[in-house]
Coordinates of C-alpha atoms in Angstrom, one line a residue:
M1 CA -10.4 -3.8 -8.7
K2 CA -9.0 -2.9 -5.3
K3 CA -6.4 -0.3 -5.2
N4 CA -2.9 -1.1 -3.9
K5 CA -3.2 1.8 -1.5
E6 CA -6.6 2.5 -0.1
K7 CA -7.9 6.0 -0.2
N8 CA -8.1 8.2 2.9
F9 CA -10.8 10.7 2.4
I10 CA -9.2 13.2 4.9
I11 CA -5.7 13.0 3.2
G12 CA -7.4 13.4 -0.2
F13 CA -9.3 16.5 0.8
I14 CA -6.3 18.2 2.4
N15 CA -4.2 17.4 -0.7
R16 CA -6.9 18.8 -3.1
M17 CA -7.7 22.0 -1.1
I18 CA -4.3 23.0 0.2
P19 CA -3.2 24.8 -3.1
S20 CA -6.3 27.0 -3.1
M21 CA -6.0 27.8 0.5
I22 CA -2.3 28.7 0.1
A23 CA -3.1 30.8 -2.8
G24 CA -5.8 32.6 -0.8
Q25 CA -3.3 33.5 1.9
L26 CA -0.5 34.4 -0.5
V27 CA -2.5 36.6 -2.9
G28 CA -3.4 39.1 -0.1
T29 CA 0.1 39.2 1.1
I30 CA 1.7 39.5 -2.4
C31 CA -0.6 42.5 -3.0
T32 CA 0.6 44.2 0.2
V33 CA 4.2 43.4 -0.8
I34 CA 3.7 44.9 -4.3
D35 CA 1.9 47.9 -3.0
T36 CA 4.7 48.6 -0.6
A37 CA 7.5 48.1 -3.1
L38 CA 5.8 50.3 -5.8
A39 CA 5.0 53.0 -3.3
G40 CA 8.6 53.1 -2.1
R41 CA 10.1 52.9 -5.6
F42 CA 7.8 55.5 -7.5
L43 CA 5.9 57.6 -4.8
G44 CA 8.7 58.1 -2.3
D45 CA 9.5 57.2 1.3
Q46 CA 6.6 59.2 2.7
A47 CA 4.1 57.2 0.6
M48 CA 5.6 54.0 1.9
A49 CA 5.5 55.5 5.5
A50 CA 1.7 56.4 4.9
E51 CA 1.1 52.8 4.2
G52 CA 2.9 51.8 7.3
M53 CA 1.1 54.2 9.4
G54 CA -2.3 52.7 8.2
T55 CA -1.3 49.2 9.1
P56 CA -3.2 49.2 12.5
I57 CA -6.4 50.1 10.8
F58 CA -5.9 47.4 8.2
L59 CA -5.3 44.9 10.9
F60 CA -8.5 46.1 12.6
I61 CA -10.4 45.7 9.4
A62 CA -9.0 42.2 8.8
A63 CA -9.8 41.2 12.4
L64 CA -13.4 42.4 12.2
S65 CA -14.0 40.4 9.0
S66 CA -12.2 37.3 10.3
V67 CA -14.1 37.1 13.5
M68 CA -17.5 36.3 11.8
A69 CA -15.9 34.2 9.0
A70 CA -14.0 32.0 11.4
G71 CA -17.0 31.6 13.7
N72 CA -19.3 30.8 10.8
A73 CA -16.8 28.3 9.4
N74 CA -16.4 26.4 12.7
I75 CA -20.0 26.1 13.5
C76 CA -20.9 25.0 9.9
S77 CA -18.1 22.4 9.7
N78 CA -19.3 20.8 12.9
L79 CA -22.9 20.9 11.7
S80 CA -21.8 19.4 8.5
G81 CA -20.3 16.4 10.3
K82 CA -23.8 15.8 11.7
G83 CA -25.7 16.2 8.4
E84 CA -27.5 19.5 9.5
A85 CA -27.8 21.1 6.0
K86 CA -30.7 23.5 6.9
E87 CA -29.0 24.8 10.0
I88 CA -25.8 25.4 8.0
S89 CA -27.8 27.5 5.6
R90 CA -29.3 29.5 8.6
V91 CA -25.9 30.2 10.1
F92 CA -24.4 31.2 6.8
S93 CA -27.2 33.6 6.0
M94 CA -26.8 35.3 9.3
S95 CA -23.0 35.5 8.9
I96 CA -23.3 37.1 5.5
F97 CA -25.9 39.6 6.7
V98 CA -24.2 40.5 9.8
S99 CA -20.7 40.8 8.3
V100 CA -21.8 43.0 5.4
T101 CA -24.1 45.2 7.4
F102 CA -21.4 45.8 10.2
S103 CA -18.7 46.4 7.7
I104 CA -20.8 49.1 6.0
F105 CA -21.4 50.7 9.4
V106 CA -17.8 50.6 10.4
T107 CA -16.7 52.1 7.0
I108 CA -19.0 55.1 7.5
L109 CA -17.7 55.5 11.0
I110 CA -14.0 55.5 10.0
L111 CA -14.7 58.0 7.2
L112 CA -16.5 60.3 9.5
F113 CA -13.7 60.2 12.1
L114 CA -10.6 60.0 9.9
D115 CA -8.9 63.0 11.4
P116 CA -9.2 61.9 15.1
I117 CA -8.1 58.4 14.0
C118 CA -5.0 59.7 12.3
V119 CA -4.1 61.7 15.4
M120 CA -4.5 58.5 17.5
L121 CA -2.1 56.8 15.2
G122 CA 0.5 59.4 16.3
L123 CA 0.3 61.7 13.2
R124 CA 0.5 65.4 13.5
K125 CA -2.2 67.6 11.7
G126 CA -1.1 69.7 8.9
T127 CA 2.0 67.6 7.9
N128 CA 2.3 65.9 4.6
L129 CA 2.5 62.4 6.2
F130 CA -0.9 63.2 8.0
I131 CA -2.5 64.0 4.6
L132 CA -1.0 61.1 2.8
S133 CA -2.0 58.6 5.5
K134 CA -5.6 60.1 5.7
Q135 CA -5.9 59.6 1.8
Y136 CA -4.5 56.1 1.9
I137 CA -6.9 54.9 4.8
A138 CA -9.9 56.6 3.1
G139 CA -9.3 54.7 0.0
Y140 CA -8.5 51.3 1.7
V141 CA -11.4 51.3 4.1
L142 CA -13.9 51.4 1.3
M143 CA -13.2 47.8 0.7
M144 CA -14.7 46.5 3.9
P145 CA -18.1 45.3 2.6
A146 CA -16.2 43.4 -0.2
A147 CA -13.7 42.0 2.2
A148 CA -16.5 40.6 4.4
L149 CA -17.8 38.7 1.4
V150 CA -14.4 37.4 0.4
M151 CA -13.7 36.3 3.9
V152 CA -16.9 34.5 4.7
M153 CA -18.2 33.0 1.3
P154 CA -15.1 31.1 0.2
R155 CA -15.2 29.1 3.5
M156 CA -18.7 27.8 2.5
L157 CA -17.6 27.0 -1.1
Q158 CA -14.6 25.2 0.2
L159 CA -16.7 23.2 2.7
E160 CA -18.6 21.9 -0.2
G161 CA -15.4 21.1 -2.0
D162 CA -15.5 24.0 -4.5
N163 CA -11.9 25.5 -4.4
K164 CA -11.9 26.7 -8.1
T165 CA -14.1 29.6 -7.6
S166 CA -12.0 30.9 -4.7
L167 CA -8.8 30.4 -6.6
V168 CA -10.2 32.2 -9.8
A169 CA -11.4 35.1 -7.6
L170 CA -8.0 35.5 -5.9
V171 CA -6.1 35.4 -9.1
L172 CA -8.3 38.1 -10.5
L173 CA -7.7 40.2 -7.3
F174 CA -3.9 39.8 -7.6
I175 CA -3.9 40.6 -11.4
S176 CA -6.3 43.5 -11.2
D177 CA -4.4 45.0 -8.2
M178 CA -1.2 44.9 -10.1
I179 CA -2.7 46.4 -13.2
L180 CA -4.5 49.2 -11.5
D181 CA -1.6 50.0 -9.3
V182 CA 0.6 50.5 -12.5
V183 CA -2.2 52.5 -14.1
N184 CA -2.5 54.8 -11.1
I185 CA 1.2 55.4 -10.9
F186 CA 1.9 56.2 -14.7
V187 CA -1.5 57.2 -16.1
V188 CA -3.9 58.5 -13.4
H189 CA -1.2 59.9 -11.0
G190 CA -3.7 59.3 -8.1
G191 CA -1.0 59.0 -5.4
V192 CA -1.6 57.0 -2.4
F193 CA -5.3 57.3 -2.5
G194 CA -5.2 55.8 -6.0
M195 CA -3.0 52.9 -4.7
A196 CA -5.6 52.2 -1.9
L197 CA -8.5 52.5 -4.4
A198 CA -6.8 50.0 -6.7
T199 CA -6.8 47.4 -3.9
T200 CA -10.4 48.3 -3.0
I201 CA -11.6 47.9 -6.7
S202 CA -9.8 44.6 -6.9
F203 CA -11.6 43.2 -3.8
Y204 CA -15.0 44.2 -5.3
L205 CA -14.1 42.4 -8.5
A206 CA -13.1 39.2 -6.5
S207 CA -16.3 39.4 -4.4
A208 CA -18.4 39.7 -7.6
V209 CA -16.9 36.5 -9.0
I210 CA -17.6 34.6 -5.7
V211 CA -21.2 35.9 -5.6
I212 CA -22.0 35.1 -9.2
A213 CA -20.6 31.6 -8.9
F214 CA -22.6 31.0 -5.7
V215 CA -25.9 32.3 -7.4
R216 CA -25.3 30.3 -10.6
K217 CA -24.1 26.9 -9.3
R218 CA -26.2 24.5 -7.3
H219 CA -25.2 24.5 -3.6
I220 CA -26.4 22.5 -0.5
V221 CA -25.9 25.7 1.5
K222 CA -28.4 28.5 0.5
F223 CA -28.7 32.2 1.4
S224 CA -32.1 33.3 2.7
L225 CA -33.1 36.6 4.3
K226 CA -36.1 35.0 5.9
K227 CA -34.4 32.1 7.6
M228 CA -31.4 33.7 9.2
G229 CA -30.3 32.1 12.3
F230 CA -29.7 35.0 14.6
E231 CA -29.6 32.7 17.7
Y232 CA -26.3 31.6 16.4
F233 CA -24.8 35.2 16.4
L234 CA -23.3 35.0 19.9
K235 CA -22.0 31.6 19.3
A236 CA -20.4 32.6 16.0
L237 CA -18.9 35.7 17.7
S238 CA -17.4 33.4 20.5
Y239 CA -16.1 30.8 18.1
G240 CA -14.5 33.6 15.9
T241 CA -12.6 35.3 18.7
P242 CA -9.4 33.1 18.2
A243 CA -9.1 34.9 14.8
L244 CA -9.2 38.2 16.7
V245 CA -6.7 37.1 19.2
N246 CA -4.5 35.8 16.5
S247 CA -4.4 39.3 14.8
L248 CA -3.8 41.1 18.1
C249 CA -1.0 38.7 19.1
L250 CA 0.8 39.1 15.7
G251 CA 0.5 42.8 16.0
L252 CA 2.0 42.8 19.5
V253 CA 4.9 40.5 18.4
S254 CA 5.7 42.8 15.6
G255 CA 5.5 45.9 17.8
C256 CA 7.8 44.3 20.4
I257 CA 10.4 43.3 17.9
N258 CA 10.4 46.7 16.2
K259 CA 10.7 48.5 19.6
S260 CA 13.7 46.3 20.6
F261 CA 15.4 47.1 17.4
L262 CA 14.9 50.8 18.0
I263 CA 16.2 50.5 21.6
N264 CA 19.2 48.2 20.9
G265 CA 19.9 49.1 17.3
S266 CA 18.8 51.9 15.0
E267 CA 16.1 53.0 12.5
S268 CA 18.0 51.0 9.8
Y269 CA 17.3 47.9 11.7
V270 CA 13.6 48.7 11.7
A271 CA 13.7 49.2 8.0
A272 CA 15.4 46.0 7.4
C273 CA 12.9 44.3 9.8
T274 CA 10.0 45.7 7.7
V275 CA 11.5 44.2 4.6
V276 CA 12.0 40.8 6.4
V277 CA 8.4 40.7 7.6
R278 CA 7.0 41.7 4.2
V279 CA 9.0 38.7 2.5
G280 CA 8.5 36.5 5.5
D281 CA 4.8 36.8 5.4
L282 CA 4.9 35.0 2.1
F283 CA 6.5 31.9 3.8
L284 CA 4.2 32.1 6.9
G285 CA 1.1 32.1 4.6
F286 CA 1.7 28.3 3.9
G287 CA 1.2 27.6 7.6
L288 CA -1.8 29.9 8.0
A289 CA -3.5 28.2 5.0
M290 CA -3.0 24.9 6.6
C291 CA -4.4 26.3 9.9
E292 CA -7.6 27.3 8.1
L293 CA -7.9 24.0 6.3
V294 CA -7.2 21.9 9.4
S295 CA -9.9 23.9 11.3
M296 CA -12.4 23.2 8.7
I297 CA -11.8 19.5 8.2
T298 CA -11.4 18.9 11.9
G299 CA -14.8 20.5 12.6
V300 CA -16.4 18.0 10.2
V301 CA -14.6 15.0 11.7
N302 CA -15.2 16.2 15.2
G303 CA -19.0 16.5 14.5
E304 CA -18.8 12.8 13.3
E305 CA -17.1 11.9 16.7
D306 CA -14.4 10.2 14.5
R307 CA -11.4 9.7 16.9
K308 CA -9.2 8.0 14.4
G309 CA -10.0 10.7 11.8
L310 CA -8.8 13.3 14.2
A311 CA -5.5 11.5 14.7
D312 CA -5.1 11.2 10.9
I313 CA -5.6 15.0 10.6
I314 CA -2.8 15.8 13.0
R315 CA -0.4 13.3 11.6
F316 CA -0.8 14.1 8.0
S317 CA -1.1 18.0 8.3
V318 CA 2.0 18.2 10.4
G319 CA 3.9 15.8 8.1
K320 CA 2.9 17.8 5.0
M321 CA 3.9 21.2 6.7
N322 CA 7.3 19.9 7.6
R323 CA 8.0 18.7 4.0
I324 CA 6.8 22.1 2.5
Y325 CA 8.7 24.2 5.0
F326 CA 12.0 22.2 4.7
V327 CA 12.0 23.2 1.0
L328 CA 11.1 26.8 1.8
I329 CA 13.9 27.1 4.4
I330 CA 16.5 26.0 1.9
F331 CA 14.9 28.5 -0.6
A332 CA 15.2 31.4 1.9
L333 CA 18.8 30.5 3.0
L334 CA 20.0 30.4 -0.7
L335 CA 18.1 33.3 -2.2
A336 CA 17.7 35.9 0.7
N337 CA 19.9 38.6 -1.0
I338 CA 17.7 38.5 -4.0
L339 CA 14.4 38.3 -2.2
V340 CA 15.1 41.7 -0.4
L341 CA 16.2 43.6 -3.4
P342 CA 12.8 45.0 -4.6
F343 CA 12.3 47.0 -1.4
T344 CA 15.5 49.1 -1.3
S345 CA 18.7 50.2 -3.0
N346 CA 20.5 50.9 0.3
S347 CA 23.4 48.3 0.5
D348 CA 23.5 48.3 4.4
T349 CA 19.8 47.7 4.5
I350 CA 20.0 44.9 2.0
R351 CA 22.8 43.3 4.0
M352 CA 20.9 43.4 7.2
A353 CA 17.6 42.3 5.7
A354 CA 19.3 39.3 4.0
F355 CA 20.9 38.2 7.2
G356 CA 17.6 38.7 9.1
L357 CA 15.5 36.8 6.6
R358 CA 17.9 33.8 6.8
I359 CA 17.4 33.8 10.6
F360 CA 13.7 34.6 10.3
S361 CA 13.2 31.4 8.1
L362 CA 14.5 29.1 10.9
Q363 CA 11.2 29.6 12.7
L364 CA 9.5 27.7 9.8
L365 CA 10.8 24.5 11.5
F366 CA 8.2 25.1 14.1
H367 CA 5.7 27.5 12.6
G368 CA 4.0 24.8 10.5
I369 CA 3.5 22.5 13.5
F370 CA 2.1 25.4 15.6
E371 CA -0.4 26.5 13.0
C372 CA -1.6 22.9 12.5
F373 CA -2.4 22.7 16.2
I374 CA -4.0 26.2 16.3
G375 CA -6.3 25.1 13.6
Y376 CA -7.0 21.8 15.3
Y377 CA -7.9 23.4 18.5
R378 CA -10.4 25.6 16.8
G379 CA -11.8 22.6 14.9
I380 CA -12.5 20.8 18.2
Q381 CA -13.8 24.0 19.8
R382 CA -11.1 24.3 22.3
F383 CA -10.8 28.0 21.7
M384 CA -9.4 28.9 25.0
L385 CA -6.6 26.5 24.6
G386 CA -5.8 28.0 21.2
N387 CA -5.9 31.5 22.7
V388 CA -3.5 30.5 25.4
M389 CA -1.1 29.1 22.9
L390 CA -1.2 32.3 21.0
I391 CA -0.7 34.4 24.1
L392 CA 2.3 32.2 25.3
M393 CA 3.9 32.6 21.9
T394 CA 3.5 36.5 22.2
I395 CA 5.0 36.4 25.7
F396 CA 8.0 34.2 24.6
S397 CA 8.5 36.5 21.5
A398 CA 8.6 39.7 23.7
A399 CA 10.8 38.1 26.4
V400 CA 13.5 36.9 23.9
A401 CA 13.3 40.1 21.8
F402 CA 14.1 42.3 24.8
G403 CA 16.4 39.8 26.7
L404 CA 18.5 38.3 24.0
P405 CA 20.2 41.5 22.8
H406 CA 21.9 41.9 26.3
L407 CA 23.5 38.6 25.9
V408 CA 24.6 38.4 22.2
G409 CA 23.9 41.8 20.8
V410 CA 21.3 43.3 18.5
N411 CA 21.4 40.6 15.8
G412 CA 20.1 38.2 18.6
I413 CA 16.7 39.9 18.0
W414 CA 16.3 38.1 14.7
F415 CA 16.3 34.7 16.6
S416 CA 13.4 35.6 18.7
Y417 CA 11.0 34.3 16.0
A418 CA 12.4 30.9 16.0
I419 CA 12.9 30.6 19.7
A420 CA 9.4 31.7 20.5
K421 CA 7.8 29.4 18.0
G422 CA 10.0 26.5 19.3
L423 CA 9.0 27.1 22.9
S424 CA 5.3 27.4 21.8
V425 CA 5.5 23.9 20.1
L426 CA 7.2 22.5 23.3
A427 CA 4.3 24.0 25.3
I428 CA 1.8 22.2 23.1
M429 CA 3.6 18.9 23.7
I430 CA 3.8 19.4 27.4
I431 CA 0.1 20.3 27.8
S432 CA -0.9 17.3 25.7
A433 CA 1.3 14.9 27.8
I434 CA -0.3 16.4 30.9
Y435 CA -3.7 16.0 29.6
S436 CA -3.4 12.5 28.2
H437 CA -0.8 11.0 30.7
K438 CA 0.9 9.6 27.6
S439 CA 3.8 10.4 25.3
P440 CA 3.1 13.4 23.0
L441 CA 5.1 11.9 20.2
K442 CA 2.0 9.9 19.1
S443 CA -0.7 11.7 17.2
E444 CA -3.4 9.7 19.1
N445 CA -2.2 11.3 22.3
L446 CA -2.4 14.8 21.1
L447 CA -6.2 14.9 20.6
M448 CA -7.0 16.7 23.8
K449 CA -10.2 14.6 24.1
S450 CA -11.4 12.5 26.9
E451 CA -11.3 8.7 26.6
E452 CA -15.1 8.8 26.3
F453 CA -15.0 10.9 23.1
G454 CA -15.8 9.0 19.9
I455 CA -17.5 5.8 19.1
P456 CA -15.5 2.8 20.5
Q457 CA -14.0 0.7 17.9
E458 CA -16.1 -2.3 18.8
N459 CA -19.2 -0.2 18.2
Y460 CA -18.7 0.4 14.5
I461 CA -17.7 -1.4 11.4
E462 CA -16.2 0.4 8.5
Q463 CA -14.8 -0.4 5.1
N464 CA -13.7 1.1 1.8
I465 CA -15.6 -0.5 -1.0
Y466 CA -14.2 -0.6 -4.5
S467 CA -16.4 -3.4 -6.1
T468 CA -19.6 -5.3 -5.9
K469 CA -17.9 -8.3 -4.4
E470 CA -16.4 -6.2 -1.6
L471 CA -19.9 -4.6 -0.9
T472 CA -21.4 -8.2 -0.6
D473 CA -18.8 -9.3 1.9
Y474 CA -19.2 -6.2 3.9
C475 CA -23.0 -6.8 4.1
E476 CA -22.3 -10.2 5.5
S477 CA -20.0 -8.7 8.2
V478 CA -22.8 -6.1 9.0
T479 CA -25.3 -8.9 9.6
A480 CA -22.9 -10.4 12.2
F481 CA -22.2 -7.0 13.7
V482 CA -26.0 -6.2 14.1
H483 CA -26.5 -9.6 15.9
G484 CA -23.5 -9.0 18.0
H485 CA -25.0 -5.7 19.3
G486 CA -28.4 -7.1 20.2
G487 CA -30.1 -6.3 17.0
D488 CA -33.1 -8.5 16.2
N489 CA -33.6 -10.6 13.0
R490 CA -35.5 -7.8 11.3
Q491 CA -32.6 -5.3 11.8
A492 CA -30.1 -8.0 10.9
F493 CA -31.9 -8.4 7.5
F494 CA -32.9 -4.8 6.7
I495 CA -29.7 -3.0 7.6
P496 CA -27.5 -4.9 5.3
L497 CA -30.3 -4.8 2.6
C498 CA -30.3 -0.9 2.9
I499 CA -26.5 -0.9 2.6
E500 CA -26.6 -3.1 -0.5
E501 CA -29.2 -1.0 -2.3
I502 CA -27.4 2.2 -1.6
G503 CA -23.9 0.7 -2.5
R504 CA -25.1 -0.8 -5.7
N505 CA -26.5 2.5 -6.8
V506 CA -23.2 4.2 -6.1
I507 CA -21.2 1.5 -7.9
E508 CA -23.6 1.4 -10.9
Y509 CA -24.1 5.1 -11.4
G510 CA -21.2 6.8 -9.7
F511 CA -18.3 4.5 -10.6
D512 CA -18.0 5.7 -14.1
G513 CA -14.8 3.9 -14.9
G514 CA -12.8 6.4 -13.0
D515 CA -10.7 6.0 -9.8
H516 CA -13.6 6.1 -7.2
V517 CA -14.2 4.7 -3.7
M518 CA -17.1 4.4 -1.3
A519 CA -16.6 4.2 2.4
I520 CA -19.5 2.7 4.4
K521 CA -19.7 2.8 8.2
V522 CA -22.3 1.2 10.4
I523 CA -22.5 2.7 13.8
F524 CA -24.2 1.4 17.1
K525 CA -24.8 4.3 19.6
D526 CA -27.4 4.9 22.2
G527 CA -29.1 1.7 21.5
R528 CA -29.6 2.6 17.8
F529 CA -28.0 1.7 14.5
G530 CA -26.9 4.3 11.9
I531 CA -25.3 4.1 8.4
R532 CA -22.9 6.6 6.9
V533 CA -22.1 6.2 3.2
R534 CA -19.5 8.5 1.8
D535 CA -18.2 8.4 -1.9
D536 CA -16.1 10.6 -4.1
C537 CA -18.4 10.4 -7.2
K538 CA -20.5 13.2 -8.8
S539 CA -22.8 15.0 -6.5
F540 CA -26.2 13.1 -6.0
D541 CA -28.9 14.0 -3.4
P542 CA -31.0 10.8 -3.0
E543 CA -33.2 12.7 -0.6
E544 CA -34.2 15.3 -3.2
F545 CA -34.5 12.6 -5.9
Y546 CA -36.9 10.7 -3.8
K547 CA -39.1 13.7 -3.2
I548 CA -39.2 14.2 -7.0
H549 CA -40.0 10.7 -7.9
K550 CA -42.1 9.8 -5.0
G551 CA -45.3 9.3 -7.0
D552 CA -43.6 7.4 -9.8
D553 CA -43.9 3.7 -10.6
K554 CA -43.1 1.8 -7.3
I555 CA -40.8 -0.6 -9.2
D556 CA -38.6 2.2 -10.4
N557 CA -35.8 3.3 -8.1
F558 CA -36.7 0.5 -5.7
G559 CA -33.4 0.8 -3.7
I560 CA -34.0 4.5 -2.8
R561 CA -37.7 3.9 -1.9
L562 CA -36.8 0.9 0.2
V563 CA -34.2 3.1 2.3
F564 CA -36.6 6.0 2.9
S565 CA -39.4 3.7 3.8
L566 CA -37.3 1.8 6.5
A567 CA -35.2 4.8 7.8
E568 CA -36.3 6.9 10.7
D569 CA -34.3 9.8 9.3
V570 CA -32.1 10.4 6.2
S571 CA -29.9 13.3 5.6
Y572 CA -27.6 14.1 2.7
M573 CA -24.8 16.6 2.3
N574 CA -22.1 17.2 -0.3
T575 CA -19.2 18.1 2.0
L576 CA -15.6 18.3 1.3
N577 CA -16.6 17.6 -2.3
L578 CA -17.9 14.1 -1.2
N579 CA -21.4 12.7 -1.1
N580 CA -22.3 12.0 2.6
L581 CA -25.5 10.1 3.3
L582 CA -26.6 9.6 6.9
V583 CA -29.3 7.0 7.6
K584 CA -30.7 6.4 11.2
L585 CA -32.7 3.3 11.7

């Protein structure tokens, strides 16, 4: 029976994956918030200061891990749209090997040169803060190999639609970090080194869960030391640079705002800003999660040259972010005083931080939109444009942070976040309008793609199939489509026949009484016809099935045999937790 509202695979994937992506962003942030709060409350102000002094090193570690992870995810998602499973495995193998090897090398390097690194951070040798900072960095940097795995591997699991493994690993990371922090403070008395080591151990536990799940479960993507695609290394590095630029820009924004508070206010304002940023990072994590998800699914759709799909991604992701952030803004405005309490008992700091958090939350009106477009630009491989947007946002933030206090006083600095993000979104709209020469208020005009991109609507015929009757009607339409594009009688007979055989197999064996759908698309490109069949049923690889049963009775599995005998090339991938079969004729 046909559903009242047809399924959209893109919307369905975003809805399924966004909870685990948000959890992934929030878990790391929550761990940092808890570490900071516990250090301040139980180990003293200097312990909390030591964590703050180590922040540049931790951002550096995150940036190194994210470069290869982002580059790998972008290349693999685009290859996924083209059905290149073997190449994806080669890129993935190279990314894991390079990330882990490099992280071990950097870990050793930092441990060997801890003293000069601490001096570079502005610490004076012999002071207690120098010793505490050195201990905290030493314990924290040991996590780098595990962090590399946690950054790279979940992207591949999520590309195949496995969001449960990542979620379990991150929940374990969160719980174990809390437990180990408490044990360190009240039982072991390991100080700041123990706090850092608690986080490191938690990362190794999370990475172990991910690796075990990857080894035990069946995956299209495989790791192989023998088939690593080192020729993709520079490409992955290039594609991953936006993640590095993003980290650097966020660091510069934070630095500029802190410095302006020192110049125009006092150290109390800086303390309040630290609290606001810690709590605010929890809100910003929702947008960062959508950025990663949009980048992933955009890469797949871009690889398929699906122009309408790209417009759907922009429209739905922006709309969903707006709805989420409307709720979070109300939440922040109402509960700001409560949210800042865990960090300090100073009434003046609480008052300033609560006011600052309310103003900080106003940027969420634009933050979700901004992150959706940053992710989209990565997915379509317009990396320079994404970098320009991030740099503009940084310039806007610095200009407002240093300029506004002269007009409205020190509290004006809090507004720099919202104004900078608003101006950045405006810049995106203006650049899109200049590029397309059309109104930027329609998602179709925001694609940053030439008119030649994508398959013209008249050169493909696509339909969602819910029943055998719809499949039969579609096959009749395909016959007319093939004739209309210069196909001969043989093609007009065999193409619908292939579709009917594939479709009947899916309906008979995949539609198990649940709410399933199959989307079939016939494409005419470069003088050739192609078929793409996508369904949300249980994973089934017809290519592997055909190889196993190739020598069996010719009558059995006739449909699969017919497709492979007629097709020039058949490729299968389970991407976005969907079966994707590409047939070239």
